[in-house]
PDB file of C-alpha atoms in Angstrom:
ATOM      1  CA  PRO A  17       7.551   5.020 -23.786  1.00 43.00           C
ATOM      2  CA  ASP A  18      10.313   4.520 -20.674  1.00 43.00           C
ATOM      3  CA  PRO A  19       8.071   7.034 -18.042  1.00 44.00           C
ATOM      4  CA  GLU A  20      11.802   6.852 -15.773  1.00 42.00           C
ATOM      5  CA  PRO A  21      12.158  10.819 -17.295  1.00 36.00           C
ATOM      6  CA  VAL A  22       8.621  11.722 -16.132  1.00 38.00           C
ATOM      7  CA  ILE A  23       8.871  10.034 -13.098  1.00 39.00           C
ATOM      8  CA  ALA A  24      12.280   9.472 -11.656  1.00 43.00           C
ATOM      9  CA  ARG A  25      13.196  13.259 -10.303  1.00 53.00           C
ATOM     10  CA  ASP A  26      14.925  12.097  -6.503  1.00 74.00           C
ATOM     11  CA  ARG A  27      12.421  12.426  -4.014  1.00 80.00           C
ATOM     12  CA  THR A  28      14.577  11.753  -1.638  1.00 87.00           C
ATOM     13  CA  ALA A  29      16.975  14.113  -1.195  1.00 87.00           C
ATOM     14  CA  TYR A  30      15.517  17.187   1.771  1.00 88.00           C
ATOM     15  CA  LEU A  31      14.938  13.565   3.610  1.00 91.00           C
ATOM     16  CA  ARG A  32      18.308  12.661   3.512  1.00 92.00           C
ATOM     17  CA  ARG A  33      19.480  16.040   4.215  1.00 90.00           C
ATOM     18  CA  ASN A  34      17.003  15.711   7.113  1.00 89.00           C
ATOM     19  CA  GLY A  35      18.933  12.642   8.746  1.00 92.00           C
ATOM     20  CA  TYR A  36      17.654   9.889   7.081  1.00 95.00           C
ATOM     21  CA  SER A  37      19.589   7.321   4.933  1.00 94.00           C
ATOM     22  CA  PRO A  38      19.217   6.878   1.543  1.00 92.00           C
ATOM     23  CA  ASP A  39      17.412   3.414   2.206  1.00 93.00           C
ATOM     24  CA  GLU A  40      15.000   5.030   5.215  1.00 95.00           C
ATOM     25  CA  ALA A  41      14.934   7.772   2.271  1.00 94.00           C
ATOM     26  CA  ALA A  42      13.673   5.138   0.064  1.00 92.00           C
ATOM     27  CA  PHE A  43      11.353   3.642   2.214  1.00 95.00           C
ATOM     28  CA  LEU A  44       9.335   6.291   3.001  1.00 95.00           C
ATOM     29  CA  CYS A  45       8.535   7.736   0.222  1.00 91.00           C
ATOM     30  CA  LEU A  46       7.155   4.433  -1.048  1.00 91.00           C
ATOM     31  CA  ALA A  47       5.304   3.881   2.143  1.00 94.00           C
ATOM     32  CA  ALA A  48       3.958   7.447   1.476  1.00 92.00           C
ATOM     33  CA  ASP A  49       2.703   6.913  -1.706  1.00 88.00           C
ATOM     34  CA  ALA A  50       1.470   3.447  -0.624  1.00 89.00           C
ATOM     35  CA  GLY A  51      -0.918   4.955   2.018  1.00 91.00           C
ATOM     36  CA  GLY A  52       1.043   6.390   4.486  1.00 94.00           C
ATOM     37  CA  TYR A  53       0.682   3.959   6.874  1.00 96.00           C
ATOM     38  CA  PHE A  54       3.142   0.464   7.274  1.00 97.00           C
ATOM     39  CA  LEU A  55       4.678  -1.903  10.049  1.00 96.00           C
ATOM     40  CA  ARG A  56       8.263  -2.442  11.122  1.00 95.00           C
ATOM     41  CA  GLN A  57       8.016  -5.650   8.993  1.00 95.00           C
ATOM     42  CA  HIS A  58       7.630  -3.556   6.080  1.00 96.00           C
ATOM     43  CA  TYR A  59      11.522  -1.988   6.580  1.00 96.00           C
ATOM     44  CA  ARG A  60      12.794  -5.191   7.377  1.00 95.00           C
ATOM     45  CA  THR A  61      11.239  -6.993   4.317  1.00 94.00           C
ATOM     46  CA  PHE A  62      12.439  -4.003   1.777  1.00 94.00           C
ATOM     47  CA  ARG A  63      16.066  -4.045   3.183  1.00 93.00           C
ATOM     48  CA  GLY A  64      15.237  -7.754   2.911  1.00 91.00           C
ATOM     49  CA  THR A  65      17.112  -8.548   6.706  1.00 86.00           C
ATOM     50  CA  LYS A  66      15.505  -9.755   9.656  1.00 85.00           C
ATOM     51  CA  ARG A  67      14.745  -7.547  12.350  1.00 83.00           C
ATOM     52  CA  THR A  68      18.013  -5.652  13.696  1.00 85.00           C
ATOM     53  CA  ARG A  69      18.268  -2.204  15.622  1.00 90.00           C
ATOM     54  CA  ALA A  70      17.663  -0.777  12.091  1.00 92.00           C
ATOM     55  CA  GLU A  71      13.980  -0.197  11.878  1.00 93.00           C
ATOM     56  CA  SER A  72      14.471   1.015  15.639  1.00 93.00           C
ATOM     57  CA  LYS A  73      16.557   3.903  14.470  1.00 95.00           C
ATOM     58  CA  LEU A  74      13.600   4.861  11.167  1.00 96.00           C
ATOM     59  CA  ALA A  75      10.915   4.912  14.493  1.00 95.00           C
ATOM     60  CA  ASP A  76      13.482   7.302  16.645  1.00 95.00           C
ATOM     61  CA  LYS A  77      13.708   9.503  13.919  1.00 96.00           C
ATOM     62  CA  LEU A  78      10.380   9.433  12.629  1.00 96.00           C
ATOM     63  CA  LEU A  79       8.489  10.300  16.192  1.00 95.00           C
ATOM     64  CA  SER A  80      11.799  12.631  17.372  1.00 94.00           C
ATOM     65  CA  HIS A  81      10.885  14.794  13.695  1.00 93.00           C
ATOM     66  CA  GLY A  82       7.310  14.542  14.786  1.00 94.00           C
ATOM     67  CA  HIS A  83       6.686  12.736  10.820  1.00 95.00           C
ATOM     68  CA  ALA A  84       4.768  10.487  12.186  1.00 96.00           C
ATOM     69  CA  LYS A  85       2.837   8.790  14.637  1.00 96.00           C
ATOM     70  CA  VAL A  86       2.287   5.441  15.929  1.00 95.00           C
ATOM     71  CA  TYR A  87      -0.518   3.184  17.781  1.00 93.00           C
ATOM     72  CA  LEU A  88      -0.196  -0.386  18.825  1.00 88.00           C
ATOM     73  CA  GLY A  89      -2.595  -2.632  16.406  1.00 78.00           C
ATOM     74  CA  PRO A  90      -3.947  -6.290  17.486  1.00 73.00           C
ATOM     75  CA  ARG A  91      -0.891  -8.224  19.763  1.00 79.00           C
ATOM     76  CA  ASN A  92       0.948  -4.850  20.770  1.00 84.00           C
ATOM     77  CA  VAL A  93       2.226  -4.845  16.460  1.00 90.00           C
ATOM     78  CA  GLU A  94       3.217  -0.930  16.167  1.00 94.00           C
ATOM     79  CA  LEU A  95       1.217   0.862  13.280  1.00 96.00           C
ATOM     80  CA  PHE A  96       2.750   3.838  11.693  1.00 97.00           C
ATOM     81  CA  HIS A  97       1.105   6.917  10.428  1.00 97.00           C
ATOM     82  CA  LEU A  98       3.752   9.705   8.413  1.00 96.00           C
ATOM     83  CA  SER A  99       1.200  11.798   9.406  1.00 95.00           C
ATOM     84  CA  SER A 100       3.685  15.026   9.180  1.00 94.00           C
ATOM     85  CA  ARG A 101       1.882  18.192   6.657  1.00 92.00           C
ATOM     86  CA  TRP A 102       5.934  19.224   5.978  1.00 91.00           C
ATOM     87  CA  PHE A 103       6.879  15.296   5.335  1.00 92.00           C
ATOM     88  CA  TYR A 104       4.624  14.693   2.351  1.00 91.00           C
ATOM     89  CA  ARG A 105       5.316  18.718   0.768  1.00 89.00           C
ATOM     90  CA  GLN A 106       9.569  17.831   1.313  1.00 88.00           C
ATOM     91  CA  ILE A 107       8.862  14.106  -0.656  1.00 87.00           C
ATOM     92  CA  ALA A 108       6.908  16.407  -3.995  1.00 80.00           C
ATOM     93  CA  ALA A 109       3.758  14.977  -2.498  1.00 82.00           C
ATOM     94  CA  ASP A 110       2.046  18.570  -0.660  1.00 79.00           C
ATOM     95  CA  GLN A 111      -1.435  17.277  -2.154  1.00 76.00           C
ATOM     96  CA  SER A 112      -1.147  13.647  -1.078  1.00 81.00           C
ATOM     97  CA  ARG A 113      -4.491  12.628   1.508  1.00 82.00           C
ATOM     98  CA  ASN A 114      -2.615  10.281   2.995  1.00 88.00           C
ATOM     99  CA  ARG A 115      -1.270  12.348   6.195  1.00 88.00           C
ATOM    100  CA  ARG A 116      -4.882  12.260   7.485  1.00 90.00           C
ATOM    101  CA  ARG A 117      -5.425   9.716   9.664  1.00 90.00           C
ATOM    102  CA  ARG A 118      -7.960   6.726   7.861  1.00 90.00           C
ATOM    103  CA  PRO A 119     -10.988   3.858   9.362  1.00 89.00           C
ATOM    104  CA  GLU A 120      -9.537   0.549   9.974  1.00 87.00           C
ATOM    105  CA  SER A 121     -10.438  -0.904   7.450  1.00 86.00           C
ATOM    106  CA  ALA A 122      -8.218   2.097   4.699  1.00 89.00           C
ATOM    107  CA  ILE A 123      -5.530   1.378   6.826  1.00 92.00           C
ATOM    108  CA  ARG A 124      -6.097  -2.357   6.086  1.00 91.00           C
ATOM    109  CA  ARG A 125      -6.411  -1.511   2.734  1.00 90.00           C
ATOM    110  CA  ARG A 126      -3.264   0.953   2.494  1.00 92.00           C
ATOM    111  CA  LEU A 127      -0.736  -2.284   4.472  1.00 94.00           C
ATOM    112  CA  LEU A 128      -1.520  -3.841   2.060  1.00 92.00           C
ATOM    113  CA  THR A 129      -0.671  -1.983  -1.044  1.00 91.00           C
ATOM    114  CA  LEU A 130       2.444  -1.665   0.411  1.00 93.00           C
ATOM    115  CA  ASP A 131       3.016  -5.548   1.085  1.00 92.00           C
ATOM    116  CA  TYR A 132       1.990  -5.457  -2.814  1.00 89.00           C
ATOM    117  CA  LEU A 133       4.803  -3.158  -3.643  1.00 89.00           C
ATOM    118  CA  LEU A 134       7.418  -4.516  -2.165  1.00 91.00           C
ATOM    119  CA  ALA A 135       6.811  -7.706  -3.566  1.00 88.00           C
ATOM    120  CA  ASN A 136       6.563  -6.119  -7.031  1.00 84.00           C
ATOM    121  CA  ARG A 137       9.788  -3.535  -7.514  1.00 80.00           C
ATOM    122  CA  GLY A 138      11.214  -3.253 -10.276  1.00 73.00           C
ATOM    123  CA  GLY A 139       9.897  -1.452 -12.699  1.00 74.00           C
ATOM    124  CA  TRP A 140       8.076   2.042 -12.272  1.00 80.00           C
ATOM    125  CA  LEU A 141       5.514   3.350 -10.054  1.00 81.00           C
ATOM    126  CA  LEU A 142       2.880   5.493 -10.172  1.00 83.00           C
ATOM    127  CA  THR A 143       0.916   6.786  -7.967  1.00 74.00           C
ATOM    128  CA  THR A 144       1.300  10.116  -7.813  1.00 75.00           C
ATOM    129  CA  ASP A 145      -1.721  12.925  -9.602  1.00 80.00           C
ATOM    130  CA  VAL A 146       1.441  14.896 -11.399  1.00 78.00           C
ATOM    131  CA  ALA A 147       2.598  10.996 -12.149  1.00 81.00           C
ATOM    132  CA  LYS A 148       0.191   9.284 -13.699  1.00 86.00           C
ATOM    133  CA  ILE A 149      -0.918  12.700 -15.834  1.00 86.00           C
ATOM    134  CA  ASP A 150       2.429  13.057 -16.808  1.00 85.00           C
ATOM    135  CA  TYR A 151       2.656   9.155 -18.100  1.00 87.00           C
ATOM    136  CA  PHE A 152      -1.265   8.833 -19.820  1.00 90.00           C
ATOM    137  CA  GLU A 153      -1.111  12.452 -22.082  1.00 89.00           C
ATOM    138  CA  THR A 154       2.464  12.959 -22.577  1.00 86.00           C
ATOM    139  CA  LEU A 155       3.759   9.438 -23.398  1.00 85.00           C
ATOM    140  CA  CYS A 156       1.824   6.343 -23.571  1.00 87.00           C
ATOM    141  CA  ARG A 157      -0.627   9.867 -25.774  1.00 90.00           C
ATOM    142  CA  VAL A 158      -4.142   8.856 -24.109  1.00 90.00           C
ATOM    143  CA  PRO A 159      -6.299  12.040 -24.849  1.00 91.00           C
ATOM    144  CA  ARG A 160      -6.825  13.875 -20.770  1.00 88.00           C
ATOM    145  CA  PRO A 161     -10.562  13.120 -20.798  1.00 86.00           C
ATOM    146  CA  PHE A 162      -9.938   9.536 -20.624  1.00 87.00           C
ATOM    147  CA  LEU A 163      -8.219  10.099 -17.928  1.00 86.00           C
ATOM    148  CA  MET A 164     -10.718  10.039 -15.225  1.00 78.00           C
ATOM    149  CA  LEU A 165     -10.123  13.377 -13.834  1.00 82.00           C
ATOM    150  CA  LYS A 166     -11.461  15.778 -11.484  1.00 78.00           C
ATOM    151  CA  ASN A 167     -10.120  19.151 -10.662  1.00 77.00           C
ATOM    152  CA  ASP A 168      -6.843  17.027 -12.345  1.00 77.00           C
ATOM    153  CA  ARG A 169      -6.334  14.522  -9.834  1.00 78.00           C
ATOM    154  CA  PHE A 170      -7.646  10.823 -10.089  1.00 80.00           C
ATOM    155  CA  ILE A 171     -10.867   9.861  -8.603  1.00 74.00           C
ATOM    156  CA  ASP A 172      -9.416   5.977  -8.291  1.00 77.00           C
ATOM    157  CA  ARG A 173      -6.470   6.357  -5.489  1.00 77.00           C
ATOM    158  CA  GLN A 174      -4.784   2.716  -6.828  1.00 83.00           C
ATOM    159  CA  PRO A 175      -1.756   2.449  -8.156  1.00 82.00           C
ATOM    160  CA  ILE A 176      -0.201   2.073 -11.071  1.00 88.00           C
ATOM    161  CA  LEU A 177       2.990   0.173 -11.816  1.00 88.00           C
ATOM    162  CA  VAL A 178       4.550   0.329 -15.554  1.00 88.00           C
ATOM    163  CA  GLY A 179       6.911  -2.732 -16.088  1.00 79.00           C
ATOM    164  CA  ALA A 180      10.975  -2.786 -16.325  1.00 60.00           C
ATOM    165  CA  LYS A 181       9.974  -5.985 -18.362  1.00 56.00           C
ATOM    166  CA  SER A 182       8.120  -5.533 -21.659  1.00 56.00           C
ATOM    167  CA  VAL A 183       6.084  -6.917 -24.486  1.00 50.00           C
ATOM    168  CA  ASN A 184       7.244  -6.524 -28.293  1.00 54.00           C
ATOM    169  CA  TYR A 185       9.275  -3.872 -25.973  1.00 55.00           C
ATOM    170  CA  THR A 186       6.178  -2.162 -25.152  1.00 68.00           C
ATOM    171  CA  SER A 187       6.631  -1.866 -21.294  1.00 80.00           C
ATOM    172  CA  VAL A 188       2.540  -4.016 -19.514  1.00 86.00           C
ATOM    173  CA  ILE A 189       1.025  -2.107 -17.637  1.00 90.00           C
ATOM    174  CA  SER A 190      -0.117  -2.973 -13.997  1.00 89.00           C
ATOM    175  CA  PHE A 191      -3.620  -2.249 -13.062  1.00 90.00           C
ATOM    176  CA  CYS A 192      -4.103  -2.977  -9.145  1.00 87.00           C
ATOM    177  CA  CYS A 193      -7.414  -3.435  -7.598  1.00 87.00           C
ATOM    178  CA  VAL A 194      -6.500  -3.486  -3.261  1.00 88.00           C
ATOM    179  CA  GLU A 195      -9.300  -5.071  -1.267  1.00 85.00           C
ATOM    180  CA  SER A 196      -9.166  -6.257   2.010  1.00 79.00           C
ATOM    181  CA  ARG A 197     -12.396  -7.132   1.913  1.00 77.00           C
ATOM    182  CA  PRO A 198     -13.729 -10.711   0.128  1.00 77.00           C
ATOM    183  CA  PHE A 199     -14.691 -10.342  -3.032  1.00 80.00           C
ATOM    184  CA  ASN A 200     -16.687  -8.207  -4.225  1.00 80.00           C
ATOM    185  CA  PRO A 201     -18.484  -8.515  -8.193  1.00 84.00           C
ATOM    186  CA  ARG A 202     -19.889  -5.689  -8.438  1.00 85.00           C
ATOM    187  CA  ARG A 203     -16.757  -3.042  -7.092  1.00 83.00           C
ATOM    188  CA  PHE A 204     -14.497  -5.462  -9.800  1.00 84.00           C
ATOM    189  CA  ARG A 205     -17.094  -4.523 -12.248  1.00 87.00           C
ATOM    190  CA  SER A 206     -16.828  -0.647 -10.663  1.00 86.00           C
ATOM    191  CA  PHE A 207     -12.893   0.058 -10.852  1.00 86.00           C
ATOM    192  CA  PHE A 208     -12.881  -1.757 -14.832  1.00 85.00           C
ATOM    193  CA  ARG A 209     -15.532   0.296 -16.073  1.00 86.00           C
ATOM    194  CA  ARG A 210     -13.629   3.550 -14.591  1.00 84.00           C
ATOM    195  CA  HIS A 211     -10.727   2.157 -16.596  1.00 86.00           C
ATOM    196  CA  ARG A 212     -11.730   1.297 -20.067  1.00 86.00           C
ATOM    197  CA  TYR A 213     -11.301   4.024 -21.840  1.00 87.00           C
ATOM    198  CA  ILE A 214      -7.308   3.965 -20.455  1.00 89.00           C
ATOM    199  CA  TRP A 215      -6.718   0.625 -21.145  1.00 89.00           C
ATOM    200  CA  GLU A 216      -8.328   0.879 -25.000  1.00 88.00           C
ATOM    201  CA  CYS A 217      -5.125   3.006 -25.737  1.00 89.00           C
ATOM    202  CA  LEU A 218      -2.282   1.113 -24.075  1.00 89.00           C
ATOM    203  CA  GLU A 219      -1.023  -1.842 -26.328  1.00 84.00           C
ATOM    204  CA  ALA A 220       0.667  -3.844 -23.247  1.00 85.00           C
ATOM    205  CA  LYS A 221      -1.681  -3.662 -19.958  1.00 88.00           C
ATOM    206  CA  ARG A 222      -3.114  -5.603 -17.316  1.00 87.00           C
ATOM    207  CA  LEU A 223      -5.593  -5.486 -14.711  1.00 87.00           C
ATOM    208  CA  VAL A 224      -4.239  -6.875 -10.951  1.00 87.00           C
ATOM    209  CA  TYR A 225      -6.315  -7.762  -8.130  1.00 86.00           C
ATOM    210  CA  VAL A 226      -4.512  -8.389  -5.133  1.00 87.00           C
ATOM    211  CA  THR A 227      -6.433  -9.033  -2.429  1.00 84.00           C
ATOM    212  CA  ASP A 228      -6.169 -10.951   1.654  1.00 78.00           C
ATOM    213  CA  ARG A 229      -9.148 -12.925   2.091  1.00 67.00           C
ATOM    214  CA  LYS A 230     -11.323 -15.913   0.238  1.00 61.00           C
TER     215      LYS A 230
END
């Protein structure tokens, strides 16, 4: 199934009308979906450039509009958090919990998620509950009881990538298990069990384990 009609809605329009460039708006939507946190380096990676004034301009806009807060991390590295309720409302993610401040371990996992998404662009990204439900229930014909929903929200908050390339004309769906801690078999098995009913309904799928620890 082709997810593009379902999830390719223009979520950047309101941001561009409020002074953000197309690149800035697209990056901010991705960062918000990945967890709401990012570093200047992430924006440079998104644009494929070295250090320029571009990330400073983006930071100035975010802070002047009150759309983000900035914290100093280790070695005085600036950590940006998209924390404005207005911001998430404009990108059709007003139910997102990513605007809430998280503990250090959760922030690391969100930054790692953004690293992964930036390295794997080219397909379609399912992050919101609406996009996931539309794709699996409408396009993949997965029965709703198999989706592991609670109050119409996915229990698992990890991103799902639908590849632009296909195997036997079927899009490969990548389920991401992102961990900022050393590998734990029990947590991995739990992730596997939560998704087993969805996977049984899909033709081409894979599980990607993402970590920055050995």
